[in-house]
PDB file of C-alpha atoms and ligand atoms in Angstrom:
ATOM      1  CA  UNK A1209      -0.023  -0.015  -0.144  1.00  0.00           C
ATOM      2  CA  UNK A1210       1.471   3.488  -0.826  1.00  0.00           C
ATOM      3  CA  UNK A1211       2.611   5.428   2.079  1.00  0.00           C
ATOM      4  CA  UNK A1212      -0.266   8.423   3.208  1.00  0.00           C
ATOM      5  CA  UNK A1213       1.025  11.888   1.895  1.00  0.00           C
ATOM      6  CA  UNK A1214       1.681  14.855   4.663  1.00  0.00           C
ATOM      7  CA  UNK A1215       2.442  18.356   4.404  1.00  0.00           C
ATOM      8  CA  UNK A1216       4.883  19.345   7.185  1.00  0.00           C
ATOM      9  CA  UNK A1217       4.894  22.704   7.600  1.00  0.00           C
ATOM     10  CA  UNK A1218       7.779  23.439   9.286  1.00  0.00           C
ATOM     11  CA  UNK A1219      10.358  20.559  10.766  1.00  0.00           C
ATOM     12  CA  UNK A1220      10.084  19.244  14.243  1.00  0.00           C
ATOM     13  CA  UNK A1221      12.736  17.263  16.869  1.00  0.00           C
ATOM     14  CA  UNK A1222      14.843  14.901  15.248  1.00  0.00           C
ATOM     15  CA  UNK A1223      12.836  11.480  17.103  1.00  0.00           C
ATOM     16  CA  UNK A1224       9.510  12.517  15.551  1.00  0.00           C
ATOM     17  CA  UNK A1225      10.855  13.229  12.094  1.00  0.00           C
ATOM     18  CA  UNK A1226      13.235  10.079  11.651  1.00  0.00           C
ATOM     19  CA  UNK A1227       9.393   8.234  12.694  1.00  0.00           C
ATOM     20  CA  UNK A1228       7.128  10.578  10.225  1.00  0.00           C
ATOM     21  CA  UNK A1229      10.186  10.264   7.312  1.00  0.00           C
ATOM     22  CA  UNK A1230       9.738   6.324   7.799  1.00  0.00           C
ATOM     23  CA  UNK A1231       5.946   6.240   8.211  1.00  0.00           C
ATOM     24  CA  UNK A1232       4.851   8.644   5.575  1.00  0.00           C
ATOM     25  CA  UNK A1233       5.597  10.409   2.604  1.00  0.00           C
ATOM     26  CA  UNK A1234       6.378  13.975   3.186  1.00  0.00           C
ATOM     27  CA  UNK A1235       6.219  17.206   1.668  1.00  0.00           C
ATOM     28  CA  UNK A1236       8.330  19.531   3.585  1.00  0.00           C
ATOM     29  CA  UNK A1237       6.828  23.322   3.326  1.00  0.00           C
ATOM     30  CA  UNK A1238       9.681  24.792   4.893  1.00  0.00           C
ATOM     31  CA  UNK A1239      12.155  23.778   2.146  1.00  0.00           C
ATOM     32  CA  UNK A1240       9.852  24.678  -0.616  1.00  0.00           C
ATOM     33  CA  UNK A1241      11.184  28.085  -3.076  1.00  0.00           C
ATOM     34  CA  UNK A1242       7.748  28.486  -4.026  1.00  0.00           C
ATOM     35  CA  UNK A1243       4.986  27.255  -1.329  1.00  0.00           C
ATOM     36  CA  UNK A1244       2.151  27.943  -3.807  1.00  0.00           C
ATOM     37  CA  UNK A1245       3.748  25.313  -6.064  1.00  0.00           C
ATOM     38  CA  UNK A1246       4.268  22.960  -3.863  1.00  0.00           C
ATOM     39  CA  UNK A1247       0.405  23.310  -2.645  1.00  0.00           C
ATOM     40  CA  UNK A1248      -0.667  23.383  -5.958  1.00  0.00           C
ATOM     41  CA  UNK A1249       1.026  20.174  -7.108  1.00  0.00           C
ATOM     42  CA  UNK A1250       0.615  17.912  -3.719  1.00  0.00           C
ATOM     43  CA  UNK A1251      -2.580  19.945  -2.587  1.00  0.00           C
ATOM     44  CA  UNK A1252      -4.778  16.670  -3.407  1.00  0.00           C
ATOM     45  CA  UNK A1253      -2.634  13.736  -2.031  1.00  0.00           C
ATOM     46  CA  UNK A1254      -2.125  15.376   1.727  1.00  0.00           C
ATOM     47  CA  UNK A1255      -4.281  13.695   3.906  1.00  0.00           C
ATOM     48  CA  UNK A1256      -2.842  15.228   7.310  1.00  0.00           C
ATOM     49  CA  UNK A1257      -0.732  18.526   8.040  1.00  0.00           C
ATOM     50  CA  UNK A1258       1.714  18.510  10.682  1.00  0.00           C
ATOM     51  CA  UNK A1259       2.454  22.089  12.061  1.00  0.00           C
ATOM     52  CA  UNK A1260       3.446  24.221  15.335  1.00  0.00           C
ATOM     53  CA  UNK A1261       1.420  26.164  17.892  1.00  0.00           C
ATOM     54  CA  UNK A1262       3.033  29.490  16.401  1.00  0.00           C
ATOM     55  CA  UNK A1263       2.474  28.554  12.601  1.00  0.00           C
ATOM     56  CA  UNK A1264      -1.066  27.115  12.877  1.00  0.00           C
ATOM     57  CA  UNK A1265      -3.001  26.140  10.019  1.00  0.00           C
ATOM     58  CA  UNK A1266      -5.697  28.611   8.585  1.00  0.00           C
ATOM     59  CA  UNK A1267      -7.966  28.643   6.034  1.00  0.00           C
ATOM     60  CA  UNK A1268      -5.819  29.760   3.154  1.00  0.00           C
ATOM     61  CA  UNK A1269      -3.551  26.464   3.825  1.00  0.00           C
ATOM     62  CA  UNK A1270      -6.090  23.887   4.478  1.00  0.00           C
ATOM     63  CA  UNK A1271      -8.454  25.166   1.516  1.00  0.00           C
ATOM     64  CA  UNK A1272      -5.748  24.036  -0.854  1.00  0.00           C
ATOM     65  CA  UNK A1273      -5.623  20.138   0.723  1.00  0.00           C
ATOM     66  CA  UNK A1274      -9.118  19.515  -0.427  1.00  0.00           C
ATOM     67  CA  UNK A1275      -8.913  15.455   1.231  1.00  0.00           C
ATOM     68  CA  UNK A1276      -7.172  16.769   4.779  1.00  0.00           C
ATOM     69  CA  UNK A1277      -8.122  14.193   7.752  1.00  0.00           C
ATOM     70  CA  UNK A1278      -6.181  15.495  10.146  1.00  0.00           C
ATOM     71  CA  UNK A1279      -3.718  18.767  12.066  1.00  0.00           C
ATOM     72  CA  UNK A1280      -1.688  17.314  14.022  1.00  0.00           C
ATOM     73  CA  UNK A1281      -0.124  20.669  16.240  1.00  0.00           C
ATOM     74  CA  UNK A1282       3.459  20.201  17.555  1.00  0.00           C
ATOM     75  CA  UNK A1283       2.203  22.109  20.949  1.00  0.00           C
ATOM     76  CA  UNK A1284      -0.725  22.704  23.172  1.00  0.00           C
ATOM     77  CA  UNK A1285      -1.871  26.335  21.816  1.00  0.00           C
ATOM     78  CA  UNK A1286      -3.831  26.051  19.263  1.00  0.00           C
ATOM     79  CA  UNK A1287      -4.699  29.709  18.773  1.00  0.00           C
ATOM     80  CA  UNK A1288      -3.141  29.922  14.859  1.00  0.00           C
ATOM     81  CA  UNK A1289      -5.216  26.791  13.524  1.00  0.00           C
ATOM     82  CA  UNK A1290      -8.588  27.661  12.346  1.00  0.00           C
ATOM     83  CA  UNK A1291     -10.681  25.335  14.518  1.00  0.00           C
ATOM     84  CA  UNK A1292     -14.089  26.522  13.289  1.00  0.00           C
ATOM     85  CA  UNK A1293     -13.196  26.141   9.302  1.00  0.00           C
ATOM     86  CA  UNK A1294     -11.878  22.679  10.594  1.00  0.00           C
ATOM     87  CA  UNK A1295     -14.768  21.808  12.090  1.00  0.00           C
ATOM     88  CA  UNK A1296     -17.075  22.736   8.921  1.00  0.00           C
ATOM     89  CA  UNK A1297     -14.909  20.382   6.964  1.00  0.00           C
ATOM     90  CA  UNK A1298     -14.509  17.539   9.681  1.00  0.00           C
ATOM     91  CA  UNK A1299     -10.904  17.782   9.941  1.00  0.00           C
ATOM     92  CA  UNK A1300      -9.921  16.597  13.274  1.00  0.00           C
ATOM     93  CA  UNK A1301      -7.267  18.741  15.372  1.00  0.00           C
ATOM     94  CA  UNK A1302      -4.708  16.959  17.625  1.00  0.00           C
ATOM     95  CA  UNK A1303      -2.402  18.383  20.378  1.00  0.00           C
ATOM     96  CA  UNK A1304       0.407  18.291  22.633  1.00  0.00           C
ATOM     97  CA  UNK A1305      -1.109  18.727  26.178  1.00  0.00           C
ATOM     98  CA  UNK A1306       0.067  17.051  29.513  1.00  0.00           C
ATOM     99  CA  UNK A1307       3.874  15.959  28.252  1.00  0.00           C
ATOM    100  CA  UNK A1308       4.588  19.705  28.767  1.00  0.00           C
ATOM    101  CA  UNK A1309       2.948  20.752  31.602  1.00  0.00           C
ATOM    102  CA  UNK A1310       5.477  20.821  34.628  1.00  0.00           C
ATOM    103  CA  UNK A1311       8.144  21.633  31.942  1.00  0.00           C
ATOM    104  CA  UNK A1312       6.088  25.239  31.165  1.00  0.00           C
ATOM    105  CA  UNK A1313       5.387  25.489  34.973  1.00  0.00           C
ATOM    106  CA  UNK A1314       9.131  24.790  36.063  1.00  0.00           C
ATOM    107  CA  UNK A1315      10.256  27.743  33.190  1.00  0.00           C
ATOM    108  CA  UNK A1316       7.720  30.208  34.543  1.00  0.00           C
ATOM    109  CA  UNK A1317       8.517  29.862  38.088  1.00  0.00           C
ATOM    110  CA  UNK A1318      12.147  30.821  37.154  1.00  0.00           C
ATOM    111  CA  UNK A1319      11.297  33.334  34.913  1.00  0.00           C
ATOM    112  CA  UNK A1320       9.224  34.795  37.910  1.00  0.00           C
ATOM    113  CA  UNK A1321      12.350  34.795  39.778  1.00  0.00           C
ATOM    114  CA  UNK A1322      14.900  35.879  37.592  1.00  0.00           C
ATOM    115  CA  UNK A1323      12.253  39.124  36.645  1.00  0.00           C
ATOM    116  CA  UNK A1324      11.845  40.029  40.686  1.00  0.00           C
ATOM    117  CA  UNK A1325      15.722  39.200  41.431  1.00  0.00           C
ATOM    118  CA  UNK A1326      17.080  40.705  38.337  1.00  0.00           C
ATOM    119  CA  UNK A1327      19.292  37.737  37.244  1.00  0.00           C
ATOM    120  CA  UNK A1328      20.017  38.695  34.032  1.00  0.00           C
ATOM    121  CA  UNK A1329      21.318  41.933  34.964  1.00  0.00           C
ATOM    122  CA  UNK A1330      23.091  40.084  37.742  1.00  0.00           C
ATOM    123  CA  UNK A1331      24.630  37.648  35.217  1.00  0.00           C
ATOM    124  CA  UNK A1332      25.648  40.896  33.053  1.00  0.00           C
ATOM    125  CA  UNK A1333      26.650  42.387  36.492  1.00  0.00           C
ATOM    126  CA  UNK A1334      29.272  39.665  36.853  1.00  0.00           C
ATOM    127  CA  UNK A1335      30.335  39.438  33.349  1.00  0.00           C
ATOM    128  CA  UNK A1336      30.921  43.027  32.234  1.00  0.00           C
ATOM    129  CA  UNK A1337      33.905  43.691  35.315  1.00  0.00           C
ATOM    130  CA  UNK A1338      31.089  45.803  37.206  1.00  0.00           C
ATOM    131  CA  UNK A1339      31.022  43.925  40.417  1.00  0.00           C
ATOM    132  CA  UNK A1340      34.808  44.240  40.262  1.00  0.00           C
ATOM    133  CA  UNK A1341      34.611  47.807  39.375  1.00  0.00           C
ATOM    134  CA  UNK A1342      31.569  48.896  41.361  1.00  0.00           C
ATOM    135  CA  UNK A1343      31.254  46.573  44.213  1.00  0.00           C
ATOM    136  CA  UNK A1344      27.677  44.611  45.011  1.00  0.00           C
ATOM    137  CA  UNK A1345      24.799  45.458  42.659  1.00  0.00           C
ATOM    138  CA  UNK A1346      21.804  47.311  43.815  1.00  0.00           C
ATOM    139  CA  UNK A1347      19.377  45.113  45.855  1.00  0.00           C
ATOM    140  CA  UNK A1348      16.167  43.035  44.351  1.00  0.00           C
ATOM    141  CA  UNK A1349      13.172  42.494  45.275  1.00  0.00           C
ATOM    142  CA  UNK A1350      11.751  39.550  46.970  1.00  0.00           C
ATOM    143  CA  UNK A1351       9.645  36.768  44.998  1.00  0.00           C
ATOM    144  CA  UNK A1352       8.360  34.299  47.511  1.00  0.00           C
ATOM    145  CA  UNK A1353       5.158  35.095  49.467  1.00  0.00           C
ATOM    146  CA  UNK A1354       4.015  37.296  47.276  1.00  0.00           C
ATOM    147  CA  UNK A1355       0.173  37.527  45.966  1.00  0.00           C
ATOM    148  CA  UNK A1356       0.507  36.168  42.501  1.00  0.00           C
ATOM    149  CA  UNK A1357      -2.676  36.247  39.933  1.00  0.00           C
ATOM    150  CA  UNK A1358      -2.528  33.344  37.624  1.00  0.00           C
ATOM    151  CA  UNK A1359      -4.881  34.015  34.488  1.00  0.00           C
ATOM    152  CA  UNK A1360      -6.136  30.614  33.066  1.00  0.00           C
ATOM    153  CA  UNK A1361      -5.952  28.299  35.661  1.00  0.00           C
ATOM    154  CA  UNK A1362      -6.019  25.502  33.081  1.00  0.00           C
ATOM    155  CA  UNK A1363      -3.600  22.389  33.266  1.00  0.00           C
ATOM    156  CA  UNK A1364      -0.315  24.626  33.147  1.00  0.00           C
ATOM    157  CA  UNK A1365      -1.725  27.199  35.264  1.00  0.00           C
ATOM    158  CA  UNK A1366      -2.450  24.360  38.442  1.00  0.00           C
ATOM    159  CA  UNK A1367       0.889  22.928  37.925  1.00  0.00           C
ATOM    160  CA  UNK A1368       2.171  26.755  38.592  1.00  0.00           C
ATOM    161  CA  UNK A1369       0.153  27.514  41.198  1.00  0.00           C
ATOM    162  CA  UNK A1370       1.245  23.628  43.358  1.00  0.00           C
ATOM    163  CA  UNK A1371       4.711  25.005  42.413  1.00  0.00           C
ATOM    164  CA  UNK A1372       3.797  28.900  43.859  1.00  0.00           C
ATOM    165  CA  UNK A1373       2.425  27.134  47.171  1.00  0.00           C
ATOM    166  CA  UNK A1374       5.915  25.769  48.116  1.00  0.00           C
ATOM    167  CA  UNK A1375       7.114  29.644  48.264  1.00  0.00           C
ATOM    168  CA  UNK A1376       4.695  30.953  50.053  1.00  0.00           C
ATOM    169  CA  UNK A1377       2.638  32.867  47.895  1.00  0.00           C
ATOM    170  CA  UNK A1378      -1.273  33.695  47.724  1.00  0.00           C
ATOM    171  CA  UNK A1379      -2.921  32.370  44.624  1.00  0.00           C
ATOM    172  CA  UNK A1380      -5.949  34.113  42.845  1.00  0.00           C
ATOM    173  CA  UNK A1381      -7.276  33.233  39.457  1.00  0.00           C
ATOM    174  CA  UNK A1382      -9.398  34.233  36.527  1.00  0.00           C
ATOM    175  CA  UNK A1383     -10.878  31.988  34.201  1.00  0.00           C
ATOM    176  CA  UNK A1384     -13.912  32.533  32.150  1.00  0.00           C
ATOM    177  CA  UNK A1385     -15.675  30.301  34.926  1.00  0.00           C
ATOM    178  CA  UNK A1386     -14.536  29.684  38.373  1.00  0.00           C
ATOM    179  CA  UNK A1387     -13.188  25.836  38.487  1.00  0.00           C
ATOM    180  CA  UNK A1388     -15.710  23.587  40.948  1.00  0.00           C
ATOM    181  CA  UNK A1389     -12.971  21.986  42.467  1.00  0.00           C
ATOM    182  CA  UNK A1390     -10.785  25.016  43.235  1.00  0.00           C
ATOM    183  CA  UNK A1391      -9.293  26.079  46.522  1.00  0.00           C
ATOM    184  CA  UNK A1392      -7.995  29.558  45.166  1.00  0.00           C
ATOM    185  CA  UNK A1393      -9.749  32.710  44.804  1.00  0.00           C
ATOM    186  CA  UNK A1394     -12.009  33.327  41.837  1.00  0.00           C
ATOM    187  CA  UNK A1395     -11.994  37.090  40.202  1.00  0.00           C
ATOM    188  CA  UNK A1396     -14.708  37.059  37.191  1.00  0.00           C
ATOM    189  CA  UNK A1397     -12.619  40.023  35.556  1.00  0.00           C
ATOM    190  CA  UNK A1398      -9.035  40.124  34.563  1.00  0.00           C
ATOM    191  CA  UNK A1399      -8.845  43.960  36.030  1.00  0.00           C
ATOM    192  CA  UNK A1400     -10.353  42.983  39.668  1.00  0.00           C
ATOM    193  CA  UNK A1401      -7.588  40.224  39.260  1.00  0.00           C
ATOM    194  CA  UNK A1402      -4.760  42.305  38.447  1.00  0.00           C
ATOM    195  CA  UNK A1403      -5.671  45.092  40.631  1.00  0.00           C
ATOM    196  CA  UNK A1404      -5.791  42.443  43.850  1.00  0.00           C
ATOM    197  CA  UNK A1405      -2.421  40.736  42.978  1.00  0.00           C
ATOM    198  CA  UNK A1406       1.555  42.040  42.915  1.00  0.00           C
ATOM    199  CA  UNK A1407       2.574  39.591  39.882  1.00  0.00           C
ATOM    200  CA  UNK A1408       0.226  38.605  37.375  1.00  0.00           C
ATOM    201  CA  UNK A1409       0.992  35.406  35.703  1.00  0.00           C
ATOM    202  CA  UNK A1410      -0.314  34.461  32.134  1.00  0.00           C
ATOM    203  CA  UNK A1411      -0.430  31.360  31.522  1.00  0.00           C
ATOM    204  CA  UNK A1412      -4.439  31.140  29.419  1.00  0.00           C
ATOM    205  CA  UNK A1413      -4.857  29.298  26.225  1.00  0.00           C
ATOM    206  CA  UNK A1414      -6.031  32.281  24.207  1.00  0.00           C
ATOM    207  CA  UNK A1415      -8.743  32.215  21.566  1.00  0.00           C
ATOM    208  CA  UNK A1416      -8.430  34.783  18.931  1.00  0.00           C
ATOM    209  CA  UNK A1417     -11.022  37.186  20.438  1.00  0.00           C
ATOM    210  CA  UNK A1418      -8.758  37.794  23.442  1.00  0.00           C
ATOM    211  CA  UNK A1419      -6.299  39.914  21.575  1.00  0.00           C
ATOM    212  CA  UNK A1420      -5.076  42.606  23.623  1.00  0.00           C
ATOM    213  CA  UNK A1421      -6.898  41.994  26.683  1.00  0.00           C
ATOM    214  CA  UNK A1422      -3.808  42.848  28.752  1.00  0.00           C
ATOM    215  CA  UNK A1423      -3.936  46.502  27.636  1.00  0.00           C
ATOM    216  CA  UNK A1424      -3.375  49.815  29.714  1.00  0.00           C
ATOM    217  CA  UNK A1425      -6.738  49.456  31.850  1.00  0.00           C
ATOM    218  CA  UNK A1426      -5.599  45.923  33.602  1.00  0.00           C
ATOM    219  CA  UNK A1427      -1.842  47.049  33.257  1.00  0.00           C
ATOM    220  CA  UNK A1428      -2.927  50.380  35.358  1.00  0.00           C
ATOM    221  CA  UNK A1429      -4.769  47.867  37.823  1.00  0.00           C
ATOM    222  CA  UNK A1430      -1.339  45.826  38.624  1.00  0.00           C
ATOM    223  CA  UNK A1431       0.033  48.729  39.714  1.00  0.00           C
ATOM    224  CA  UNK A1432       3.568  50.399  39.858  1.00  0.00           C
ATOM    225  CA  UNK A1433       5.026  47.503  41.912  1.00  0.00           C
ATOM    226  CA  UNK A1434       3.354  45.076  39.716  1.00  0.00           C
ATOM    227  CA  UNK A1435       4.954  42.619  37.629  1.00  0.00           C
ATOM    228  CA  UNK A1436       3.841  40.870  34.495  1.00  0.00           C
ATOM    229  CA  UNK A1437       4.850  37.176  33.527  1.00  0.00           C
ATOM    230  CA  UNK A1438       4.000  35.959  29.948  1.00  0.00           C
ATOM    231  CA  UNK A1439       3.944  32.101  28.659  1.00  0.00           C
ATOM    232  CA  UNK A1440       0.977  32.567  26.985  1.00  0.00           C
ATOM    233  CA  UNK A1441       0.555  34.028  23.514  1.00  0.00           C
ATOM    234  CA  UNK A1442       1.787  37.495  22.719  1.00  0.00           C
ATOM    235  CA  UNK A1443      -1.361  38.181  21.351  1.00  0.00           C
ATOM    236  CA  UNK A1444      -3.248  39.005  24.442  1.00  0.00           C
ATOM    237  CA  UNK A1445      -0.793  41.490  25.234  1.00  0.00           C
ATOM    238  CA  UNK A1446      -1.300  45.378  23.591  1.00  0.00           C
ATOM    239  CA  UNK A1447       2.611  45.238  22.839  1.00  0.00           C
ATOM    240  CA  UNK A1448       2.564  49.164  22.255  1.00  0.00           C
ATOM    241  CA  UNK A1449       0.420  49.751  25.623  1.00  0.00           C
ATOM    242  CA  UNK A1450       2.915  47.522  27.770  1.00  0.00           C
ATOM    243  CA  UNK A1451       6.411  48.969  26.229  1.00  0.00           C
ATOM    244  CA  UNK A1452       4.736  52.086  27.702  1.00  0.00           C
ATOM    245  CA  UNK A1453       3.955  50.916  30.910  1.00  0.00           C
ATOM    246  CA  UNK A1454       7.301  49.433  31.292  1.00  0.00           C
ATOM    247  CA  UNK A1455       8.872  52.923  30.451  1.00  0.00           C
ATOM    248  CA  UNK A1456       6.507  55.304  32.366  1.00  0.00           C
ATOM    249  CA  UNK A1457       6.418  52.938  35.915  1.00  0.00           C
ATOM    250  CA  UNK A1458       3.053  51.949  35.457  1.00  0.00           C
ATOM    251  CA  UNK A1459       3.777  48.861  36.402  1.00  0.00           C
ATOM    252  CA  UNK A1460       7.107  47.491  37.828  1.00  0.00           C
ATOM    253  CA  UNK A1461       9.005  44.646  35.347  1.00  0.00           C
ATOM    254  CA  UNK A1462       7.512  41.840  32.962  1.00  0.00           C
ATOM    255  CA  UNK A1463       8.750  38.939  32.559  1.00  0.00           C
ATOM    256  CA  UNK A1464       8.108  37.599  28.633  1.00  0.00           C
ATOM    257  CA  UNK A1465       8.492  34.167  26.726  1.00  0.00           C
ATOM    258  CA  UNK A1466       6.117  35.156  24.072  1.00  0.00           C
ATOM    259  CA  UNK A1467       5.826  38.059  21.795  1.00  0.00           C
ATOM    260  CA  UNK A1468       2.396  38.724  19.364  1.00  0.00           C
ATOM    261  CA  UNK A1469       4.967  38.334  15.804  1.00  0.00           C
ATOM    262  CA  UNK A1470       7.393  36.106  16.913  1.00  0.00           C
ATOM    263  CA  UNK A1471      10.220  36.281  16.468  1.00  0.00           C
ATOM    264  CA  UNK A1472       9.956  40.006  16.439  1.00  0.00           C
ATOM    265  CA  UNK A1473      10.080  41.788  20.032  1.00  0.00           C
ATOM    266  CA  UNK A1474       9.361  45.168  20.075  1.00  0.00           C
ATOM    267  CA  UNK A1475      12.947  46.868  20.248  1.00  0.00           C
ATOM    268  CA  UNK A1476      12.427  49.154  23.014  1.00  0.00           C
ATOM    269  CA  UNK A1477      12.061  46.278  25.428  1.00  0.00           C
ATOM    270  CA  UNK A1478      16.029  45.827  24.544  1.00  0.00           C
ATOM    271  CA  UNK A1479      17.124  48.989  26.386  1.00  0.00           C
ATOM    272  CA  UNK A1480      14.917  48.122  29.632  1.00  0.00           C
ATOM    273  CA  UNK A1481      16.613  46.855  32.696  1.00  0.00           C
ATOM    274  CA  UNK A1482      13.357  45.720  34.012  1.00  0.00           C
ATOM    275  CA  UNK A1483      12.201  43.110  31.322  1.00  0.00           C
ATOM    276  CA  UNK A1484      13.566  39.668  31.349  1.00  0.00           C
ATOM    277  CA  UNK A1485      13.330  38.098  27.472  1.00  0.00           C
ATOM    278  CA  UNK A1486      12.974  34.610  26.731  1.00  0.00           C
ATOM    279  CA  UNK A1487      12.594  33.163  22.929  1.00  0.00           C
ATOM    280  CA  UNK A1488       9.412  31.298  23.163  1.00  0.00           C
ATOM    281  CA  UNK A1489      11.274  28.629  25.452  1.00  0.00           C
ATOM    282  CA  UNK A1490       8.795  27.515  28.137  1.00  0.00           C
ATOM    283  CA  UNK A1491       8.714  23.934  27.031  1.00  0.00           C
ATOM    284  CA  UNK A1492      12.143  23.767  24.944  1.00  0.00           C
ATOM    285  CA  UNK A1493      14.024  20.859  26.715  1.00  0.00           C
ATOM    286  CA  UNK A1494      15.006  18.001  24.671  1.00  0.00           C
ATOM    287  CA  UNK A1495      12.894  15.668  27.047  1.00  0.00           C
ATOM    288  CA  UNK A1496       9.619  17.712  26.321  1.00  0.00           C
ATOM    289  CA  UNK A1497      10.102  18.569  23.382  1.00  0.00           C
ATOM    290  CA  UNK A1498      10.574  14.550  22.150  1.00  0.00           C
ATOM    291  CA  UNK A1499       7.503  13.889  24.120  1.00  0.00           C
ATOM    292  CA  UNK A1500       5.442  16.062  22.126  1.00  0.00           C
ATOM    293  CA  UNK A1501       6.936  15.163  19.149  1.00  0.00           C
ATOM    294  CA  UNK A1502       5.903  11.530  20.276  1.00  0.00           C
ATOM    295  CA  UNK A1503       2.646  12.857  20.684  1.00  0.00           C
ATOM    296  CA  UNK A1504       2.082  14.583  17.206  1.00  0.00           C
ATOM    297  CA  UNK A1505       3.152  10.785  15.806  1.00  0.00           C
ATOM    298  CA  UNK A1506       0.720   9.211  17.760  1.00  0.00           C
ATOM    299  CA  UNK A1507      -2.268  11.521  16.559  1.00  0.00           C
ATOM    300  CA  UNK A1508      -1.727  11.089  13.288  1.00  0.00           C
ATOM    301  CA  UNK A1509      -1.363   7.130  13.506  1.00  0.00           C
ATOM    302  CA  UNK A1510      -4.361   6.907  15.787  1.00  0.00           C
ATOM    303  CA  UNK A1511      -6.161   9.113  14.219  1.00  0.00           C
ATOM    304  CA  UNK A1512      -5.980   7.266  10.311  1.00  0.00           C
ATOM    305  CA  UNK A1513      -6.875   4.128  12.076  1.00  0.00           C
ATOM    306  CA  UNK A1514      -9.710   5.382  14.348  1.00  0.00           C
ATOM    307  CA  UNK A1515     -10.697   8.893  13.308  1.00  0.00           C
ATOM    308  CA  UNK A1516      -9.986   9.987  16.505  1.00  0.00           C
ATOM    309  CA  UNK A1517      -6.410  11.647  17.647  1.00  0.00           C
ATOM    310  CA  UNK A1518      -5.248  10.637  20.961  1.00  0.00           C
ATOM    311  CA  UNK A1519      -5.893  14.131  22.040  1.00  0.00           C
ATOM    312  CA  UNK A1520      -8.141  15.661  19.961  1.00  0.00           C
ATOM    313  CA  UNK A1521      -9.322  19.384  20.391  1.00  0.00           C
ATOM    314  CA  UNK A1522     -11.608  19.314  17.291  1.00  0.00           C
TER     315      UNK A1522
HETATM  316  C1  8YV B1001       5.701  25.450  21.749  1.00  0.00           C
HETATM  317  C2  8YV B1001       3.646  26.329  22.782  1.00  0.00           C
HETATM  318  O1  8YV B1001       6.906  26.657  21.396  1.00  0.00           O
HETATM  319  O2  8YV B1001       2.309  24.696  23.231  1.00  0.00           O
HETATM  320  C3  8YV B1001       2.496  25.391  23.131  1.00  0.00           C
HETATM  321  O3  8YV B1001       1.227  26.249  22.255  1.00  0.00           O
HETATM  322  O4  8YV B1001       3.792  27.831  22.433  1.00  0.00           O
HETATM  323  C4  8YV B1001       5.201  25.756  22.954  1.00  0.00           C
HETATM  324  O5  8YV B1001       4.853  24.446  23.358  1.00  0.00           O
HETATM  325  C5  8YV B1001       5.542  25.515  20.177  1.00  0.00           C
HETATM  326  O6  8YV B1001       4.064  25.094  19.717  1.00  0.00           O
HETATM  327  C6  8YV B1001       6.753  24.784  19.393  1.00  0.00           C
HETATM  328  O7  8YV B1001       6.684  25.514  18.358  1.00  0.00           O
END
């Protein structure tokens, strides 16, 4: 029997690529000089798409794949996949939850501490000789015991909360609806949450309508001692308003792993000492990326045999 054909939007980890190479005929979109020409020539034969949370799969792409049965996403966030269009077409969508939860939670706590304790500035202070030349660095601010707000108390939010408990932090949260079995204090508005806490951590799995939700109003509510941490998606933050808030002291600091138009980062942030920047790396360890890659492969295999990915969003 001839192998099924997949459109692979971008390269995955080698462990997953090797399995895909052996099980399917791959059309590698990122290698195509002329993407439209590739899609026009192989689109009819493609029965599955492999993509990630950033590149996703929109109607423009899927519209050229009339026999596509499944989109397998390397990542938990599916905001870049047009889910309504997939539902209409009966295209299944699989993602990779759970296997990255603890990794992202570890990273988030690291980002909180790096931001409050200015660890990146400290590293620079040692390397550039300032410690020897000027003596000790200025004092930083404490993280443990803070009032922390979690926007998005899903699997990742809860894993972050478990770690925060060990740091004696109080935990409030905002979701669309309160969780039934959750002891943390619920706020029915994001502004209300921001007003009540010192540190606002965003771990929400966003939908496109959340674009720019963290705006001047939310940042003012967080306040002059407030710290914003984002491991969700850049789209939830109004970046120009965040830059303004960091520059004029509306909030104290930010730790950002995600940006609206990655890998573009607003250059104004590069000049700011009160910001820790990361290259969308919360899940980026060898172990977790291998596990995510395996789930991408398993989602495809199970969907082609039973019609249902192992972890399905649609
Ligand atoms: C990945 C992510 O960095 O899971 C997600 O939604 O954003 C990340 O784990 C991304 O999908 C991989 O490129």
